[in-house]
Amino acid sequence: AQTVTQSQPEMSVQEAETVTLSCTYDTSESNYYLFWYKQPPSRQMILVIRQEAYKQQNATENRFSVNFQKAAKSFSLKISDSQLGDTAMYFCAFMSYLGGTSYGKLTFGQGTILTVHP
Amino acid sequence: DVKVTQSSRYLVKRTGEKVFLECVQDMDHENMFWYRQDPGLGLRLIYFSYDVKMKEKGDIPEGYSVSREKKERFSLILESASTNQTSMYLCASSLQGYMNEQYFGPGTRLTVT
């Protein structure tokens, strides 16, 4: 079974600065998918960014980018130019590729609470 | 816009009661999921469904059951609620296939006293 570990329960950053959230995972599979989801206070969880394991190029979405290190099984999220609206809990998640039987199941990490200070 | 709704935002039940949590999605998604979210544990999958009347156990199915009679609706049932089932319950849906985004509902905070 896969496991996902987020070792930083809480982090804080000043507005306009850059912050990196860490995520490591454990799997014996060679092909899989990784995600970062954001859960703002009292609001619904939304997808931030996703990465296919067989693609070496790191995914980027505006101010959000990832550092995917497949050999190290590491998938960190970098938020540039942090904004007050980035305050949320962030979850790292893993999805297997099993030739049609994964049904899109996700395994989540424990979450990191990020607070952006003005 | 994809919309996933859950029947209640807050629910208080007594130990031993039968509890129904309902989830409805409006985007014709094949997959639906029920998670519970607890501090320090993240989200853990309880059950999921990939088609009408089809269901599969997740990582923590004990004490729960599910029902999917229609494609848009996925119900989580606590047959006899216990205090250790006090938690936040999140429903999600997604299209069949890989790397597809899961869309989440607002969650139901259930307290069992």
Coordinates of C-alpha atoms in Angstrom, one line a residue:
Chain A
A1 CA 0.0 0.0 0.0
Q2 CA 1.1 3.5 -0.7
T3 CA 1.8 6.0 2.0
V4 CA 2.1 9.8 1.8
T5 CA 3.9 11.8 4.4
Q6 CA 3.7 15.6 5.0
S7 CA 6.2 16.3 7.8
Q8 CA 5.3 19.9 8.3
P9 CA 2.0 20.2 10.3
E10 CA 2.0 24.0 10.1
M11 CA 3.9 26.7 8.2
S12 CA 3.7 30.4 7.9
V13 CA 4.9 33.0 5.4
Q14 CA 4.8 36.7 4.9
E15 CA 2.7 38.1 2.1
A16 CA 4.6 38.3 -1.2
E17 CA 7.3 35.8 -0.1
T18 CA 7.9 32.2 -1.3
V19 CA 7.1 29.1 0.7
T20 CA 7.7 25.4 0.0
L21 CA 5.6 22.6 1.4
S22 CA 7.1 19.2 1.6
C23 CA 5.7 15.8 0.7
T24 CA 7.2 12.3 0.4
Y25 CA 5.6 9.1 -0.6
D26 CA 6.3 5.4 -0.7
T27 CA 5.4 3.2 -3.6
S28 CA 6.8 0.3 -5.6
E29 CA 5.1 1.4 -8.8
S30 CA 6.9 3.1 -11.6
N31 CA 3.9 5.0 -13.0
Y32 CA 1.5 7.1 -10.9
Y33 CA 0.1 10.5 -10.4
L34 CA 0.6 13.1 -7.7
F35 CA -1.6 16.0 -6.7
W36 CA -1.7 19.0 -4.3
Y37 CA -5.1 20.0 -3.0
K38 CA -6.0 23.1 -1.1
Q39 CA -8.7 23.4 1.6
P40 CA -9.4 27.0 2.6
P41 CA -11.0 27.7 6.0
S42 CA -14.6 26.6 5.9
R43 CA -14.5 26.2 2.1
Q44 CA -14.4 23.2 -0.2
M45 CA -11.2 21.4 -1.2
I46 CA -9.9 22.3 -4.6
L47 CA -7.2 21.0 -6.9
V48 CA -4.0 23.1 -7.0
I49 CA -1.7 21.2 -9.3
R50 CA -1.0 17.6 -10.6
Q51 CA 1.9 15.7 -12.0
E52 CA 2.4 12.5 -14.0
A53 CA 5.3 10.5 -12.7
Y54 CA 6.6 9.6 -16.1
K55 CA 6.9 13.2 -17.1
Q56 CA 10.2 14.6 -15.9
Q57 CA 9.2 18.3 -16.4
N58 CA 7.8 19.8 -13.2
A59 CA 4.2 21.0 -13.4
T60 CA 3.4 24.7 -12.9
E61 CA 0.2 26.6 -12.5
N62 CA 0.7 30.3 -12.3
R63 CA 2.3 31.0 -8.8
F64 CA 2.2 27.3 -7.9
S65 CA 5.0 24.9 -9.0
V66 CA 6.2 21.5 -7.9
N67 CA 9.6 20.0 -7.5
F68 CA 9.2 16.3 -8.4
Q69 CA 12.1 14.1 -7.5
K70 CA 11.1 10.6 -8.5
A71 CA 14.2 8.8 -7.2
A72 CA 13.8 10.4 -3.8
K73 CA 10.0 10.0 -3.9
S74 CA 9.6 13.6 -3.1
F75 CA 6.9 16.0 -4.4
S76 CA 7.1 19.5 -2.9
L77 CA 4.9 22.5 -3.6
K78 CA 6.3 26.0 -4.1
I79 CA 4.1 29.0 -3.8
S80 CA 5.6 32.2 -5.1
D81 CA 4.4 35.7 -4.3
S82 CA 2.2 34.4 -1.4
Q83 CA -1.2 36.0 -1.0
L84 CA -3.6 36.2 1.9
G85 CA -6.0 33.9 0.0
D86 CA -3.4 31.2 0.0
T87 CA -4.1 30.6 3.7
A88 CA -5.4 27.1 3.8
M89 CA -4.6 23.5 4.6
Y90 CA -2.7 21.8 1.8
F91 CA -2.8 18.1 1.1
C92 CA -0.5 16.0 -1.0
A93 CA -2.1 13.0 -2.6
F94 CA -1.1 9.9 -4.6
M95 CA -3.0 8.1 -7.3
S96 CA -1.9 4.6 -8.6
Y97 CA -1.9 3.7 -12.3
L98 CA -3.1 0.1 -12.3
G99 CA -4.1 -0.4 -15.9
G100 CA -7.7 0.5 -15.4
T101 CA -8.5 -0.6 -11.9
S102 CA -7.5 2.3 -9.7
Y103 CA -10.9 4.1 -10.2
G104 CA -9.1 7.4 -9.4
K105 CA -8.6 6.6 -5.8
L106 CA -6.4 9.0 -3.9
T107 CA -4.2 8.4 -0.8
F108 CA -3.7 11.6 1.1
G109 CA -1.0 12.9 3.4
Q110 CA -1.7 14.4 6.8
G111 CA -1.9 18.0 5.6
T112 CA 0.0 21.2 6.2
I113 CA -1.7 24.3 7.5
L114 CA -0.3 27.3 5.8
T115 CA -0.9 30.8 7.1
V116 CA 0.0 33.8 5.1
H117 CA 0.6 36.9 7.2
P118 CA 0.1 40.5 5.9
Chain B
D1 CA -19.3 24.4 -12.8
V2 CA -19.1 21.0 -11.1
K3 CA -21.2 21.0 -8.0
V4 CA -21.0 18.4 -5.2
T5 CA -23.5 18.9 -2.4
Q6 CA -23.9 17.2 0.9
S7 CA -27.1 17.0 2.8
S8 CA -26.0 18.6 6.1
R9 CA -23.1 20.9 7.2
Y10 CA -23.5 19.9 10.8
L11 CA -25.1 16.9 12.4
V12 CA -25.4 15.8 16.0
K13 CA -26.5 12.2 16.7
R14 CA -26.6 10.0 19.7
T15 CA -24.7 6.7 20.2
G16 CA -26.5 3.8 18.5
E17 CA -28.5 5.9 16.1
K18 CA -28.6 5.1 12.4
V19 CA -27.1 8.0 10.4
F20 CA -27.5 8.8 6.7
L21 CA -25.1 11.2 5.0
E22 CA -26.1 12.0 1.4
C23 CA -24.0 13.4 -1.4
V24 CA -25.2 14.6 -4.8
Q25 CA -23.2 15.6 -7.9
D26 CA -24.5 17.2 -11.0
M27 CA -21.8 16.5 -13.6
D28 CA -22.5 12.9 -14.5
H29 CA -19.3 11.6 -12.9
E30 CA -18.9 7.8 -12.7
N31 CA -16.7 7.8 -9.6
M32 CA -17.9 8.9 -6.1
F33 CA -16.0 8.7 -2.9
W34 CA -16.5 9.1 0.9
Y35 CA -13.7 10.2 3.1
R36 CA -13.3 11.1 6.7
Q37 CA -11.0 13.9 7.8
D38 CA -9.4 13.9 11.2
P39 CA -6.6 16.2 12.5
G40 CA -3.2 14.7 12.0
L41 CA -4.5 11.9 9.8
G42 CA -5.5 13.7 6.7
L43 CA -8.3 12.2 4.6
R44 CA -8.9 8.5 4.7
L45 CA -11.1 6.7 2.1
I46 CA -14.1 4.9 3.6
Y47 CA -15.8 3.6 0.4
F48 CA -16.0 4.5 -3.2
S49 CA -18.2 3.6 -6.1
Y50 CA -17.3 3.5 -9.8
D51 CA -20.8 2.9 -11.2
V52 CA -24.4 2.6 -10.1
K53 CA -24.9 -0.2 -7.6
M54 CA -21.2 -0.8 -7.5
K55 CA -19.1 -0.2 -4.4
E56 CA -15.7 -1.0 -3.1
K57 CA -14.2 -0.8 0.4
G58 CA -11.6 1.9 1.0
D59 CA -9.0 1.9 3.8
I60 CA -11.4 2.2 6.8
P61 CA -14.8 0.7 5.9
E62 CA -15.5 -0.8 9.3
G63 CA -18.8 0.6 10.8
Y64 CA -19.9 2.1 7.6
S65 CA -21.9 1.0 4.5
V66 CA -22.9 2.8 1.3
S67 CA -25.6 2.9 -1.3
R68 CA -25.6 4.1 -4.8
E69 CA -29.0 3.6 -6.5
K70 CA -28.6 6.5 -8.9
K71 CA -25.5 7.8 -10.7
E72 CA -25.7 11.3 -9.1
R73 CA -26.3 10.2 -5.5
F74 CA -24.0 8.3 -3.1
S75 CA -25.1 7.7 0.5
L76 CA -22.9 6.9 3.5
I77 CA -24.6 5.0 6.3
L78 CA -23.5 4.6 9.9
E79 CA -25.6 1.6 11.0
S80 CA -25.0 2.3 14.7
A81 CA -23.2 5.5 15.4
S82 CA -20.4 5.4 17.9
T83 CA -18.4 8.3 19.5
N84 CA -15.3 7.3 17.5
Q85 CA -17.2 8.2 14.3
T86 CA -17.3 11.8 15.3
S87 CA -15.4 13.4 12.4
M88 CA -15.7 15.6 9.3
Y89 CA -17.0 13.6 6.3
L90 CA -16.2 14.6 2.8
C91 CA -17.8 13.4 -0.4
A92 CA -16.1 13.7 -3.8
S93 CA -16.7 12.7 -7.4
S94 CA -14.6 12.4 -10.5
L95 CA -14.8 11.2 -14.1
Q96 CA -13.6 7.7 -14.9
G97 CA -9.9 7.6 -16.0
Y98 CA -6.5 8.7 -14.8
M99 CA -5.3 11.8 -13.3
N100 CA -8.8 13.2 -13.2
E101 CA -9.5 15.8 -10.6
Q102 CA -11.8 14.9 -7.7
Y103 CA -14.4 17.5 -6.9
F104 CA -15.3 17.8 -3.2
G105 CA -18.4 18.7 -1.3
P106 CA -18.4 21.1 1.6
G107 CA -18.3 18.4 4.2
T108 CA -20.5 17.3 7.0
R109 CA -19.2 17.7 10.6
L110 CA -20.8 14.8 12.5
T111 CA -20.7 14.7 16.3
V112 CA -21.8 11.5 18.0
T113 CA -22.6 12.0 21.7

